[in-house]
mmCIF file of N, CA and C in Angstrom:
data_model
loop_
_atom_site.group_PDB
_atom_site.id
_atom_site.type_symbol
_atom_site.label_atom_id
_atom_site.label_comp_id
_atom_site.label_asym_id
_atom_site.label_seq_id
_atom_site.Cartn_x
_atom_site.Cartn_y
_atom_site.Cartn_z
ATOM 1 N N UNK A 1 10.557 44.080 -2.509
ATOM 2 C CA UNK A 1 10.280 42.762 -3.070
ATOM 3 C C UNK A 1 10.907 41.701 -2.175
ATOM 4 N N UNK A 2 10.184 40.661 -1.967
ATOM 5 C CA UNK A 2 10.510 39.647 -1.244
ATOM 6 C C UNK A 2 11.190 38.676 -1.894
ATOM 7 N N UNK A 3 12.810 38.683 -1.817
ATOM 8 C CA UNK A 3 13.525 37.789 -2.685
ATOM 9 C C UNK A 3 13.894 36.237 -1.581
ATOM 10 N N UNK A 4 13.030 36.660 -0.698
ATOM 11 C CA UNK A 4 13.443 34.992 -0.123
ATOM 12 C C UNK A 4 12.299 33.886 -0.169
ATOM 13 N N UNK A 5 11.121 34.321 -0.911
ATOM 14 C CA UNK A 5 9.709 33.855 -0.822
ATOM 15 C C UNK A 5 10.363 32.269 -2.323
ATOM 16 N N UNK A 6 9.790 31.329 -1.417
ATOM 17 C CA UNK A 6 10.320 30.071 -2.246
ATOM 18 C C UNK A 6 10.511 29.897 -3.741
ATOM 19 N N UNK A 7 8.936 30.160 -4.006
ATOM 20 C CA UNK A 7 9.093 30.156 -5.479
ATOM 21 C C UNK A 7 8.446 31.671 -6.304
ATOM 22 N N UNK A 8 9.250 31.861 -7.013
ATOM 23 C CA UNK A 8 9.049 33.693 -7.724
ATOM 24 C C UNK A 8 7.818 33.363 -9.072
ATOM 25 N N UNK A 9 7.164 34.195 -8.951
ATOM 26 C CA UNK A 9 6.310 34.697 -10.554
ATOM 27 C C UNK A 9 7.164 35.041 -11.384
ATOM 28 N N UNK A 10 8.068 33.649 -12.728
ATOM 29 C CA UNK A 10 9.346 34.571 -13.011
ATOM 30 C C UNK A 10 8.104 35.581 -14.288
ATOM 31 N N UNK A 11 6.797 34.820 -14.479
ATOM 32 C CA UNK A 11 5.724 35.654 -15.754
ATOM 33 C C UNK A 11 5.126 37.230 -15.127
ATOM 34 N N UNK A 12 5.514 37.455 -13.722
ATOM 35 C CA UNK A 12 4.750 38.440 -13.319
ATOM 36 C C UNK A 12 4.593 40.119 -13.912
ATOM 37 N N UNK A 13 5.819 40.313 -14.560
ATOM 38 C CA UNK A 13 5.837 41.442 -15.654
ATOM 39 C C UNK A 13 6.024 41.081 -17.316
ATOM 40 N N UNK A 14 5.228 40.074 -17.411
ATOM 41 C CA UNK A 14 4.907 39.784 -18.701
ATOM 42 C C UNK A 14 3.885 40.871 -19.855
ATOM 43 N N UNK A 15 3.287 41.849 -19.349
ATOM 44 C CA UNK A 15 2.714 42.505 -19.411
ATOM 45 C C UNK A 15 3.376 43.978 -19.497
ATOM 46 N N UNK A 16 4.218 43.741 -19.384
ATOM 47 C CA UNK A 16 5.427 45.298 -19.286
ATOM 48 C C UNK A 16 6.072 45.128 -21.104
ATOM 49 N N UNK A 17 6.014 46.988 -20.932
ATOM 50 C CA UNK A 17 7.563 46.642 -22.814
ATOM 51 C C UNK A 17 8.434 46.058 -21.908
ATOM 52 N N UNK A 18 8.904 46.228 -20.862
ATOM 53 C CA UNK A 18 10.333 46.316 -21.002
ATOM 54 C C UNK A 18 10.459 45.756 -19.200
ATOM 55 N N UNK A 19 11.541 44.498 -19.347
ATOM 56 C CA UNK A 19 11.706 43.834 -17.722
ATOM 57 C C UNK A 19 12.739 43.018 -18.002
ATOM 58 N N UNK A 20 13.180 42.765 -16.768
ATOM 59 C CA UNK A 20 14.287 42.225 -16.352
ATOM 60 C C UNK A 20 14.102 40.767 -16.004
ATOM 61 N N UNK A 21 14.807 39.316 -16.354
ATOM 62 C CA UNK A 21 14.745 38.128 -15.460
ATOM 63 C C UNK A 21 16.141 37.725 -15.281
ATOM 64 N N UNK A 22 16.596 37.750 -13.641
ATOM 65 C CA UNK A 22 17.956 37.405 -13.476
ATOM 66 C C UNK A 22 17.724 35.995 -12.796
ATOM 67 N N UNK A 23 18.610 35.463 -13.254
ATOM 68 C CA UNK A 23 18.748 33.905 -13.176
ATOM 69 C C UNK A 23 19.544 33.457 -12.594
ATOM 70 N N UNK A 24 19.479 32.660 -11.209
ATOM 71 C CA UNK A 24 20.822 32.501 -10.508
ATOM 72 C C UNK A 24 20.351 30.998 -9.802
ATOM 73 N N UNK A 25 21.838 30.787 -8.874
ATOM 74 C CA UNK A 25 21.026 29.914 -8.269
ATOM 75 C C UNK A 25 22.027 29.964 -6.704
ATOM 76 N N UNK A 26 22.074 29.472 -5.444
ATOM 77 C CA UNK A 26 21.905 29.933 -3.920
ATOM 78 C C UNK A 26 23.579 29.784 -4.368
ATOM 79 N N UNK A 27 24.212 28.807 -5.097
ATOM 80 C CA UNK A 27 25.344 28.330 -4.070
ATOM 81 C C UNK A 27 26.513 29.161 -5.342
ATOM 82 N N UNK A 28 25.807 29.875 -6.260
ATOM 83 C CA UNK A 28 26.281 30.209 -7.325
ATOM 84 C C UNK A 28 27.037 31.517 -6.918
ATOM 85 N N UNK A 29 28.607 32.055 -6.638
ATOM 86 C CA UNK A 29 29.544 32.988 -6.222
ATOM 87 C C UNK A 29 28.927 34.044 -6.713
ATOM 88 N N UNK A 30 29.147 33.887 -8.533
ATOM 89 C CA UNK A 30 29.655 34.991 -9.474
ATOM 90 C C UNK A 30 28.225 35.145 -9.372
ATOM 91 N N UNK A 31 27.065 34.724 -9.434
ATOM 92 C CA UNK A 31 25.867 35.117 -8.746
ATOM 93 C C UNK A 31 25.544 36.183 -8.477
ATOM 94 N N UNK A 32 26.226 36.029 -6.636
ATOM 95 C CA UNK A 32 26.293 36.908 -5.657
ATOM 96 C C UNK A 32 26.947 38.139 -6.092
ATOM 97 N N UNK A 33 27.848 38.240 -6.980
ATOM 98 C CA UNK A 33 28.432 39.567 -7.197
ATOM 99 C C UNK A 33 27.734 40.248 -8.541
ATOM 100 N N UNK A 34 27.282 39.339 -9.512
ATOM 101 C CA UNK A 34 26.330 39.929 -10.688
ATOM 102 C C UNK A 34 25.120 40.517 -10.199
ATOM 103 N N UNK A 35 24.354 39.683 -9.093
ATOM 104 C CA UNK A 35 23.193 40.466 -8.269
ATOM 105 C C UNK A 35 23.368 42.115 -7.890
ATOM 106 N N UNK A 36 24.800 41.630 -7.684
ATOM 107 C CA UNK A 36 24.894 43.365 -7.087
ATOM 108 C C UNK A 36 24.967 44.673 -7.545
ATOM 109 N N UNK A 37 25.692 43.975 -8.952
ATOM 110 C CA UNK A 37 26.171 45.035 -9.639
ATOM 111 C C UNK A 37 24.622 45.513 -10.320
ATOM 112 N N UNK A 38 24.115 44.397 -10.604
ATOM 113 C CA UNK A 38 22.676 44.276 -11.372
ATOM 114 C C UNK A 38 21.882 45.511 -10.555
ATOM 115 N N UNK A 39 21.720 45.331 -9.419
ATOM 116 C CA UNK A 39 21.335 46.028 -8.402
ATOM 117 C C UNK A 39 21.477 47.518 -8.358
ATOM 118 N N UNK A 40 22.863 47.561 -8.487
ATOM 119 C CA UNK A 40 23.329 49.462 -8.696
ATOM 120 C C UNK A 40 22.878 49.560 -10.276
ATOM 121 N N UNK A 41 23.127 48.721 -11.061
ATOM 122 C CA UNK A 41 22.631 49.343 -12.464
ATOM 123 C C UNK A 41 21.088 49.892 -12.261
ATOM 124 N N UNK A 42 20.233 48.909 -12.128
ATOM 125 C CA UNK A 42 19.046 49.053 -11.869
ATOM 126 C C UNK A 42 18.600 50.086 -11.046
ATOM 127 N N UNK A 43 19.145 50.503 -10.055
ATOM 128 C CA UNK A 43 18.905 51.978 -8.825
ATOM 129 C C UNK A 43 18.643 52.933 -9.894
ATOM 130 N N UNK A 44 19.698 53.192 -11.034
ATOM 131 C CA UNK A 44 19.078 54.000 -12.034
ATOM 132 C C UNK A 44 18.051 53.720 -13.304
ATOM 133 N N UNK A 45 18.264 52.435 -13.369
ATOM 134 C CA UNK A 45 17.180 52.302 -14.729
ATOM 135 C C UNK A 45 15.745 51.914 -14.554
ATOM 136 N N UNK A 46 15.371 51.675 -12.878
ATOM 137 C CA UNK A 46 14.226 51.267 -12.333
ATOM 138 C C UNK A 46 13.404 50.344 -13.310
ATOM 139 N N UNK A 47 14.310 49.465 -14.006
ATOM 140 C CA UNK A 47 13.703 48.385 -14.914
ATOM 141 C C UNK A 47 12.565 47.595 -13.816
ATOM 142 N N UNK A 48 11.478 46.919 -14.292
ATOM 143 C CA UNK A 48 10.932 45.794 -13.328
ATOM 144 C C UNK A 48 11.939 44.739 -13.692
ATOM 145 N N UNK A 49 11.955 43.841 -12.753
ATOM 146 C CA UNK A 49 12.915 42.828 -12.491
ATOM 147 C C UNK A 49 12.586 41.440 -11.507
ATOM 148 N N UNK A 50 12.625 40.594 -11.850
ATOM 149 C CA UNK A 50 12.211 39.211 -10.842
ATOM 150 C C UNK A 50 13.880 38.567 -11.312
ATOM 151 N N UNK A 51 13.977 38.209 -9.328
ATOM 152 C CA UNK A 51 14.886 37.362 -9.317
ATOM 153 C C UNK A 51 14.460 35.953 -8.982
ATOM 154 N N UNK A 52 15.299 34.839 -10.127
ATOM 155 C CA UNK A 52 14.993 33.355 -9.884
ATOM 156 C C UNK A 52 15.535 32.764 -9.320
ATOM 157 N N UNK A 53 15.850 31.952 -8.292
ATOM 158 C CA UNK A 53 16.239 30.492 -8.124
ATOM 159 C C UNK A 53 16.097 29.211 -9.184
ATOM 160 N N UNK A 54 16.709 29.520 -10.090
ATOM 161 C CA UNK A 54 16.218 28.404 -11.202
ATOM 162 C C UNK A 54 16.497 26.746 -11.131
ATOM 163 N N UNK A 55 16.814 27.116 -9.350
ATOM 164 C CA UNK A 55 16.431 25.330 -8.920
ATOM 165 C C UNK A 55 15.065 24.919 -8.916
ATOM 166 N N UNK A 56 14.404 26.399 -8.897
ATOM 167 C CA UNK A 56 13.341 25.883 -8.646
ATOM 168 C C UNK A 56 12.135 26.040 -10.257
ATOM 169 N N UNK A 57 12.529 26.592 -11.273
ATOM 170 C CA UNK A 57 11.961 26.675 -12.384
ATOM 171 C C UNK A 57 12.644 25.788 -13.366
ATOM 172 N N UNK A 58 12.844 24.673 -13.272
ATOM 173 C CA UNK A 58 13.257 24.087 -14.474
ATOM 174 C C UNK A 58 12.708 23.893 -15.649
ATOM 175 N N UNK A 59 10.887 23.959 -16.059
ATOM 176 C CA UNK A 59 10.684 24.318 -17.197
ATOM 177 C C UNK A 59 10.854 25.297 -17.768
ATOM 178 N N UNK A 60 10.990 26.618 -16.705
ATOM 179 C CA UNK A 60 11.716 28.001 -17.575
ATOM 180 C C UNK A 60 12.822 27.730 -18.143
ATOM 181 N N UNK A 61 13.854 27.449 -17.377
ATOM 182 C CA UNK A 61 14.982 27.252 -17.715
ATOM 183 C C UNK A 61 15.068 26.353 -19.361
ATOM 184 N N UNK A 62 14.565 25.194 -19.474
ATOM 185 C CA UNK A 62 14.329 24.447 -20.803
ATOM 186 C C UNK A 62 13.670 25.510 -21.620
ATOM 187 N N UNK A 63 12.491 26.282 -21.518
ATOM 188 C CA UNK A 63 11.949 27.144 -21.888
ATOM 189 C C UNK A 63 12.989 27.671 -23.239
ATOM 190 N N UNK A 64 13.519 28.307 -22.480
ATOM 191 C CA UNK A 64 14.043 29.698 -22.886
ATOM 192 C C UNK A 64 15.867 28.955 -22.990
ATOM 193 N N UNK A 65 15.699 28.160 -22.847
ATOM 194 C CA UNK A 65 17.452 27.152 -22.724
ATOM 195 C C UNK A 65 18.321 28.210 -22.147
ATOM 196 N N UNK A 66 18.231 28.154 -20.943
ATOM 197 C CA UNK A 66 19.548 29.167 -20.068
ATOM 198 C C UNK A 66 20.640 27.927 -20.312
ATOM 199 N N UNK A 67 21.717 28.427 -20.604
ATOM 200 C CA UNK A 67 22.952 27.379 -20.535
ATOM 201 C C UNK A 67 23.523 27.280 -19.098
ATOM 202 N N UNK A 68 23.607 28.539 -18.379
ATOM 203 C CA UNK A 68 24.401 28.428 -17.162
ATOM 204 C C UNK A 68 23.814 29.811 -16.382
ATOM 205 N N UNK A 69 24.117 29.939 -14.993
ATOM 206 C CA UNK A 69 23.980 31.313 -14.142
ATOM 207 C C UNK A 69 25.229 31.979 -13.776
ATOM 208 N N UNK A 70 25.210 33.128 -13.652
ATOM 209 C CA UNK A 70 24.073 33.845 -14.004
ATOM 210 C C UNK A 70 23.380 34.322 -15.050
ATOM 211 N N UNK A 71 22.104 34.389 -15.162
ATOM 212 C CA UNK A 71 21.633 34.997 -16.690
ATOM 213 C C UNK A 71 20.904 36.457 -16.298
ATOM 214 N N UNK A 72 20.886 37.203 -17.655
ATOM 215 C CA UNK A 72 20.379 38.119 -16.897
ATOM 216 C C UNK A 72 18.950 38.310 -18.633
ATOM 217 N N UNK A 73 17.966 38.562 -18.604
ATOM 218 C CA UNK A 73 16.734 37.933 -19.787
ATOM 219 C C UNK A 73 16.468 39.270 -19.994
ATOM 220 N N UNK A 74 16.980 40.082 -20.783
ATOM 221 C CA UNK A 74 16.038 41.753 -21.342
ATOM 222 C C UNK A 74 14.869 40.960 -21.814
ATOM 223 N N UNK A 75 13.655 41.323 -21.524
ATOM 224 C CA UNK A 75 12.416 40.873 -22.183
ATOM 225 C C UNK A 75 11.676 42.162 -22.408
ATOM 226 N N UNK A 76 10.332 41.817 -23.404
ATOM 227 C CA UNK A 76 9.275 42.832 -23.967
ATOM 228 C C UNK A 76 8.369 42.317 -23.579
ATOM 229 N N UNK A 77 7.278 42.336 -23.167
ATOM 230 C CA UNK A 77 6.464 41.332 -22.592
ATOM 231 C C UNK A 77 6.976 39.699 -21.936
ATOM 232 N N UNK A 78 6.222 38.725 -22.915
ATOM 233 C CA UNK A 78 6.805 37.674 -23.141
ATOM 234 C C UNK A 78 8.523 36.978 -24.107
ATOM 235 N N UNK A 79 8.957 38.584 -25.138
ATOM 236 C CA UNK A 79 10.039 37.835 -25.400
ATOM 237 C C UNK A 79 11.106 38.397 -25.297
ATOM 238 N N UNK A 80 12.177 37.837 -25.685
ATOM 239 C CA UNK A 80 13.322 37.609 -24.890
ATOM 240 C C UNK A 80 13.995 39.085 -25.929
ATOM 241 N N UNK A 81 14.201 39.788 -25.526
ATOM 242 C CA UNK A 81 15.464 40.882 -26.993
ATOM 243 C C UNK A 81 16.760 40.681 -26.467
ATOM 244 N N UNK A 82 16.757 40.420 -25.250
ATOM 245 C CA UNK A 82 18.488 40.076 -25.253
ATOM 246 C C UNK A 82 18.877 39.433 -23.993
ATOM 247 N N UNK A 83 20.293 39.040 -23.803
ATOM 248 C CA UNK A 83 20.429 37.825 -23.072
ATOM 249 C C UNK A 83 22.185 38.047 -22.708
ATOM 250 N N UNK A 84 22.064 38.607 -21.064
ATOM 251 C CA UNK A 84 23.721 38.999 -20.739
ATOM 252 C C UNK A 84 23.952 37.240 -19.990
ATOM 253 N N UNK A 85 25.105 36.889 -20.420
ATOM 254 C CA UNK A 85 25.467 35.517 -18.933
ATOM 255 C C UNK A 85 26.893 36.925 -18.194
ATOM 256 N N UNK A 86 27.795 37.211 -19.167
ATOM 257 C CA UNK A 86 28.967 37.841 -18.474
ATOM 258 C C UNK A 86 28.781 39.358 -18.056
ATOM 259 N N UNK A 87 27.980 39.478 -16.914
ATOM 260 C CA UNK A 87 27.770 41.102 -16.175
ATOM 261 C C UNK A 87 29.155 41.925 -16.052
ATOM 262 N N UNK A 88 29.990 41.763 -16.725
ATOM 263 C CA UNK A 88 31.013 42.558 -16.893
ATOM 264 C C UNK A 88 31.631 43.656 -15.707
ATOM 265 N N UNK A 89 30.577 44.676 -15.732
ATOM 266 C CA UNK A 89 31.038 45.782 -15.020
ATOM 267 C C UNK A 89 29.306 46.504 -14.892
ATOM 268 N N UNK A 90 29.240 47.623 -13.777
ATOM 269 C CA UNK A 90 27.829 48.030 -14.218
ATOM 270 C C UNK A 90 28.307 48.820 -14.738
ATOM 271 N N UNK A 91 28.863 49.761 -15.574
ATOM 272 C CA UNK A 91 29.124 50.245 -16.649
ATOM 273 C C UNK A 91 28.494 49.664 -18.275
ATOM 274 N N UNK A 92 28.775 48.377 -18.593
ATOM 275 C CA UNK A 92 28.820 47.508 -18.881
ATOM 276 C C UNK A 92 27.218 46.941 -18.964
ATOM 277 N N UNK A 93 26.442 47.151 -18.164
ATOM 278 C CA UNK A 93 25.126 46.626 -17.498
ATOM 279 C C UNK A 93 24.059 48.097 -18.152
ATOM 280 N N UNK A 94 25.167 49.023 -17.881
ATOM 281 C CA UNK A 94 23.571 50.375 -17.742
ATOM 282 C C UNK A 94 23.993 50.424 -19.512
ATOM 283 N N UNK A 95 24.915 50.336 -20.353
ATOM 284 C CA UNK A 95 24.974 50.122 -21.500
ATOM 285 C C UNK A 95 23.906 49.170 -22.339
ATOM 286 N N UNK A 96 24.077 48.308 -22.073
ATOM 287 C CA UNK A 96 23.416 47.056 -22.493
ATOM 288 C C UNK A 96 21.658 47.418 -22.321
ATOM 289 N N UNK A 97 21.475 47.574 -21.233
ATOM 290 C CA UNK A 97 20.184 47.282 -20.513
ATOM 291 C C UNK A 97 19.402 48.953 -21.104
ATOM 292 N N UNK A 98 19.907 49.653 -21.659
ATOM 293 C CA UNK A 98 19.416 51.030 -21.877
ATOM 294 C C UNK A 98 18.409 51.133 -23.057
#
């Protein structure tokens, strides 16, 4: 997946039970280290997953009212079943996300 392509399809697995939307933004630290962990969780749960720049989606963001990044959006299609901001640990991540 091409995570440097400007703007992401964050609707592109709208159509799935079960997907991932992580919410970040470039200059954001804890970001950079939730991506990662997100990352090893995911190696095992092969969830679908789109990563945002939500500089660049601000009606999502109102959408769905993200308060802050990182977010991480369990969705079913279109809705939301659950909603991590503190990625804890991937321990923590493959719990949650299971």
């Amino acid at each position: 997946m091409n995570v440097k392509q400007e703007i992401t399809d964050i609707k592109q697995n709208f159509d799935q039970d079960k997907h991932l939307i992580f919410g970040y933004t470039p200059m954001c630290g804890t970001c950079k280290v939730s991506e990662r962990m997100l990352d090893i969780a995911n190696e095992i749960l092969q969830l679908p997953l789109v990563k945002a720049d939500l500089n660049f989606h601000p009606d999502f963001s109102e959408a769905y009212q993200i308060q802050s990044v990182p977010v991480l959006l369990v969705m079913s299609k279109d809705k939301e079943i659950d909603r991590i901001y503190a990625f804890q640990s991937v321990p923590y991540l493959l719990e949650n996300l299971k």
